């Protein structure tokens, strides 16, 4: 995925295995909203959690975080 980050424990870790796989996607039903999903180790790893961040047009410098799970 283009909007993906892999979180590693250390640049010096010999295993070089990611601890978390973090993906950010736009909510197609609400274009000002983005959903972040966190999984362990890989894209198909165990689900850790997700949250949604929405840009509020009335207050341009304000973000609203809504916990989904």
N, CA, C and O atoms as a DFTB+ gen file, in Angstrom:
276 C
 N C O
     1  1       0.842      -1.189       0.000
     2  2       0.000       0.000       0.000
     3  2       0.882       1.246       0.000
     4  3       1.965       1.230       0.586
     5  1       0.441       2.316      -0.642
     6  2       1.227       3.533      -0.723
     7  2       1.295       4.292       0.596
     8  3       2.279       4.985       0.852
     9  1       0.281       4.178       1.428
    10  2       0.213       4.907       2.688
    11  2       0.485       3.981       3.865
    12  3      -0.329       3.868       4.782
    13  1       1.632       3.324       3.829
    14  2       1.972       2.334       4.843
    15  2       3.318       2.649       5.476
    16  3       4.249       3.092       4.803
    17  1       3.406       2.411       6.786
    18  2       4.665       2.544       7.512
    19  2       4.926       1.237       8.251
    20  3       3.991       0.576       8.706
    21  1       6.184       0.871       8.367
    22  2       6.586      -0.290       9.151
    23  2       7.402       0.230      10.326
    24  3       8.387       0.944      10.135
    25  1       6.999      -0.122      11.529
    26  2       7.696       0.322      12.725
    27  2       8.614      -0.795      13.211
    28  3       8.148      -1.885      13.544
    29  1       9.910      -0.526      13.252
    30  2      10.912      -1.500      13.695
    31  2      11.383      -1.144      15.092
    32  3      11.279       0.011      15.504
    33  1      11.904      -2.125      15.832
    34  2      12.370      -1.875      17.192
    35  2      13.637      -1.037      17.199
    36  3      13.799      -0.173      18.061
    37  1      14.538      -1.277      16.252
    38  2      15.805      -0.557      16.218
    39  2      16.452      -0.743      14.854
    40  3      16.269      -1.769      14.199
    41  1      17.199       0.249      14.444
    42  2      17.926       0.124      13.182
    43  2      19.041      -0.907      13.315
    44  3      19.547      -1.413      12.313
    45  1      19.422      -1.217      14.553
    46  2      20.523      -2.149      14.802
    47  2      20.033      -3.550      15.154
    48  3      20.836      -4.419      15.496
    49  1      18.725      -3.777      15.074
    50  2      18.162      -5.097      15.395
    51  2      18.560      -6.093      14.297
    52  3      18.223      -5.877      13.133
    53  1      19.267      -7.174      14.640
    54  2      19.719      -8.123      13.625
    55  2      18.587      -8.843      12.882
    56  3      18.763      -9.238      11.729
    57  1      17.432      -9.016      13.525
    58  2      16.323      -9.718      12.858
    59  2      15.670      -8.846      11.784
    60  3      15.142      -9.362      10.799
    61  1      15.708      -7.521      11.976
    62  2      15.133      -6.564      11.042
    63  2      13.656      -6.834      10.739
    64  3      13.173      -6.505       9.656
    65  1      12.946      -7.430      11.691
    66  2      11.516      -7.712      11.527
    67  2      10.699      -6.543      12.075
    68  3      10.977      -6.073      13.178
    69  1       9.694      -6.058      11.328
    70  2       8.866      -4.958      11.827
    71  2       7.999      -5.399      13.001
    72  3       7.520      -6.532      13.048
    73  1       7.807      -4.477      13.952
    74  2       6.922      -4.753      15.083
    75  2       5.469      -4.458      14.719
    76  3       4.560      -5.189      15.114
    77  1       5.261      -3.381      13.963
    78  2       3.905      -2.961      13.614
    79  2       3.833      -2.544      12.148
    80  3       4.805      -2.053      11.574
    81  1       2.669      -2.749      11.565
    82  2       2.359      -2.347      10.196
    83  2       1.239      -1.311      10.324
    84  3       0.155      -1.637      10.808
    85  1       1.486      -0.068       9.895
    86  2       0.536       1.031      10.067
    87  2       0.100       1.524       8.695
    88  3       0.936       1.885       7.866
    89  1      -1.208       1.538       8.455
    90  2      -1.763       1.952       7.174
    91  2      -2.741       3.106       7.379
    92  3      -3.545       3.090       8.312
    93  1      -2.668       4.103       6.505
    94  2      -3.591       5.240       6.544
    95  2      -4.361       5.270       5.229
    96  3      -3.768       5.248       4.150
    97  1      -5.690       5.321       5.330
    98  2      -6.549       5.344       4.141
    99  2      -7.606       6.428       4.279
   100  3      -8.072       6.707       5.383
   101  1      -7.987       7.039       3.163
   102  2      -9.060       8.025       3.167
   103  2     -10.404       7.302       3.272
   104  3     -10.611       6.258       2.653
   105  1     -11.305       7.868       4.060
   106  2     -12.670       7.360       4.159
   107  2     -13.421       7.870       2.927
   108  3     -13.680       9.069       2.825
   109  1     -13.774       6.985       1.991
   110  2     -14.384       7.406       0.724
   111  2     -15.763       8.032       0.915
   112  3     -16.219       8.773       0.043
   113  1     -16.436       7.756       2.023
   114  2     -17.750       8.348       2.280
   115  2     -17.633       9.709       2.953
   116  3     -18.598      10.472       2.989
   117  1     -16.453      10.015       3.487
   118  2     -16.200      11.292       4.150
   119  2     -14.779      11.714       3.780
   120  3     -13.853      11.445       4.545
   121  1     -14.573      12.368       2.632
   122  2     -13.238      12.653       2.101
   123  2     -12.326      13.451       3.024
   124  3     -11.112      13.449       2.823
   125  1     -12.864      14.126       4.020
   126  2     -12.024      14.886       4.952
   127  2     -11.567      14.017       6.119
   128  3     -10.953      14.518       7.062
   129  1     -11.859      12.729       6.063
   130  2     -11.571      11.814       7.155
   131  2     -10.598      10.715       6.714
   132  3     -10.697      10.190       5.605
   133  1      -9.664      10.379       7.599
   134  2      -8.679       9.335       7.319
   135  2      -8.704       8.285       8.425
   136  3      -8.811       8.616       9.606
   137  1      -8.605       7.021       8.032
   138  2      -8.623       5.903       8.976
   139  2      -7.214       5.315       9.055
   140  3      -6.605       4.991       8.035
   141  1      -6.709       5.185      10.279
   142  2      -5.394       4.588      10.516
   143  2      -5.600       3.221      11.156
   144  3      -6.294       3.102      12.165
   145  1      -4.995       2.185      10.568
   146  2      -5.109       0.810      11.068
   147  2      -3.716       0.328      11.478
   148  3      -2.746       0.486      10.736
   149  1      -3.637      -0.263      12.675
   150  2      -2.369      -0.786      13.183
   151  2      -2.490      -2.300      13.357
   152  3      -3.422      -2.794      13.992
   153  1      -1.526      -3.029      12.778
   154  2      -1.466      -4.494      12.909
   155  2      -0.063      -4.882      13.349
   156  3       0.889      -4.134      13.127
   157  1       0.066      -6.033      13.965
   158  2       1.382      -6.517      14.384
   159  2       2.118      -7.142      13.202
   160  3       1.558      -7.953      12.466
   161  1       3.362      -6.758      13.036
   162  2       4.339      -7.383      12.143
   163  2       4.091      -7.241      10.638
   164  3       5.038      -6.958       9.903
   165  1       2.871      -7.423      10.152
   166  2       2.656      -7.388       8.705
   167  2       1.235      -6.946       8.382
   168  3       0.409      -6.756       9.274
   169  1       0.969      -6.787       7.095
   170  2      -0.350      -6.360       6.633
   171  2      -1.449      -7.335       7.043
   172  3      -2.599      -6.936       7.220
   173  1      -1.102      -8.603       7.193
   174  2      -2.071      -9.633       7.588
   175  2      -1.892     -10.084       9.036
   176  3      -2.478     -11.079       9.461
   177  1      -1.075      -9.341       9.791
   178  2      -0.814      -9.692      11.187
   179  2      -2.027      -9.433      12.075
   180  3      -3.031      -8.892      11.611
   181  1      -1.940      -9.819      13.357
   182  2      -3.049      -9.609      14.290
   183  2      -3.419      -8.124      14.397
   184  3      -2.546      -7.258      14.464
   185  1      -4.701      -7.853      14.413
   186  2      -5.240      -6.506      14.516
   187  2      -4.922      -5.928      15.887
   188  3      -5.185      -6.570      16.904
   189  1      -4.354      -4.714      15.927
   190  2      -4.059      -4.029      17.192
   191  2      -5.133      -2.984      17.468
   192  3      -5.670      -2.926      18.574
   193  1      -5.452      -2.155      16.470
   194  2      -6.470      -1.124      16.659
   195  2      -6.553      -0.210      15.459
   196  3      -5.766      -0.323      14.519
   197  1      -7.523       0.706      15.500
   198  2      -7.671       1.691      14.435
   199  2      -8.320       2.933      15.011
   200  3      -9.015       2.870      16.025
   201  1      -8.089       4.064      14.357
   202  2      -8.760       5.290      14.733
   203  2      -8.996       6.123      13.477
   204  3      -8.348       5.926      12.449
   205  1      -9.938       7.055      13.586
   206  2     -10.294       7.901      12.455
   207  2     -10.022       9.347      12.835
   208  3     -10.373       9.780      13.933
   209  1      -9.402      10.089      11.938
   210  2      -9.071      11.487      12.159
   211  2      -9.767      12.296      11.078
   212  3      -9.581      12.041       9.889
   213  1     -10.572      13.277      11.493
   214  2     -11.347      14.054      10.528
   215  2     -10.947      15.519      10.597
   216  3     -10.848      16.099      11.678
   217  1     -10.722      16.100       9.446
   218  2     -10.444      17.526       9.345
   219  2     -11.764      18.263       9.462
   220  3     -12.695      17.995       8.702
   221  1     -11.855      19.190      10.406
   222  2     -13.096      19.933      10.635
   223  2     -13.013      21.266       9.892
   224  3     -12.177      22.111      10.212
   225  1     -13.881      21.446       8.902
   226  2     -13.811      22.635       8.040
   227  2     -14.070      23.932       8.775
   228  3     -13.467      24.949       8.430
   229  1     -14.944      23.944       9.776
   230  2     -15.263      25.178      10.496
   231  2     -14.073      25.676      11.315
   232  3     -13.927      26.877      11.542
   233  1     -13.228      24.748      11.754
   234  2     -12.061      25.073      12.575
   235  2     -10.841      24.431      11.919
   236  3     -10.452      23.325      12.297
   237  1     -10.227      25.110      10.935
   238  2      -9.165      24.495      10.126
   239  2      -7.998      23.890      10.908
   240  3      -7.360      22.958      10.419
   241  1      -7.706      24.390      12.094
   242  2      -6.573      23.858      12.845
   243  2      -6.977      22.746      13.812
   244  3      -6.161      22.318      14.629
   245  1      -8.209      22.276      13.734
   246  2      -8.731      21.294      14.688
   247  2      -8.918      19.932      14.021
   248  3      -9.438      19.838      12.909
   249  1      -8.491      18.894      14.709
   250  2      -8.725      17.526      14.271
   251  2      -9.570      16.822      15.309
   252  3      -9.407      17.051      16.507
   253  1     -10.463      15.976      14.862
   254  2     -11.293      15.185      15.760
   255  2     -10.881      13.731      15.650
   256  3     -10.898      13.158      14.561
   257  1     -10.512      13.133      16.765
   258  2     -10.159      11.716      16.785
   259  2     -11.330      10.925      17.331
   260  3     -11.854      11.230      18.403
   261  1     -11.731       9.919      16.597
   262  2     -12.815       9.052      17.006
   263  2     -12.294       7.628      17.070
   264  3     -11.828       7.094      16.063
   265  1     -12.366       7.009      18.237
   266  2     -11.916       5.626      18.380
   267  2     -12.983       4.702      17.830
   268  3     -14.141       4.763      18.243
   269  1     -12.591       3.838      16.890
   270  2     -13.534       2.946      16.237
   271  2     -13.630       1.620      16.980
   272  3     -14.711       1.045      17.109
   273  1     -12.494       1.144      17.466
   274  2     -12.544      -0.141      18.181
   275  2     -11.695      -0.098      19.415
   276  3     -11.613      -1.087      20.143
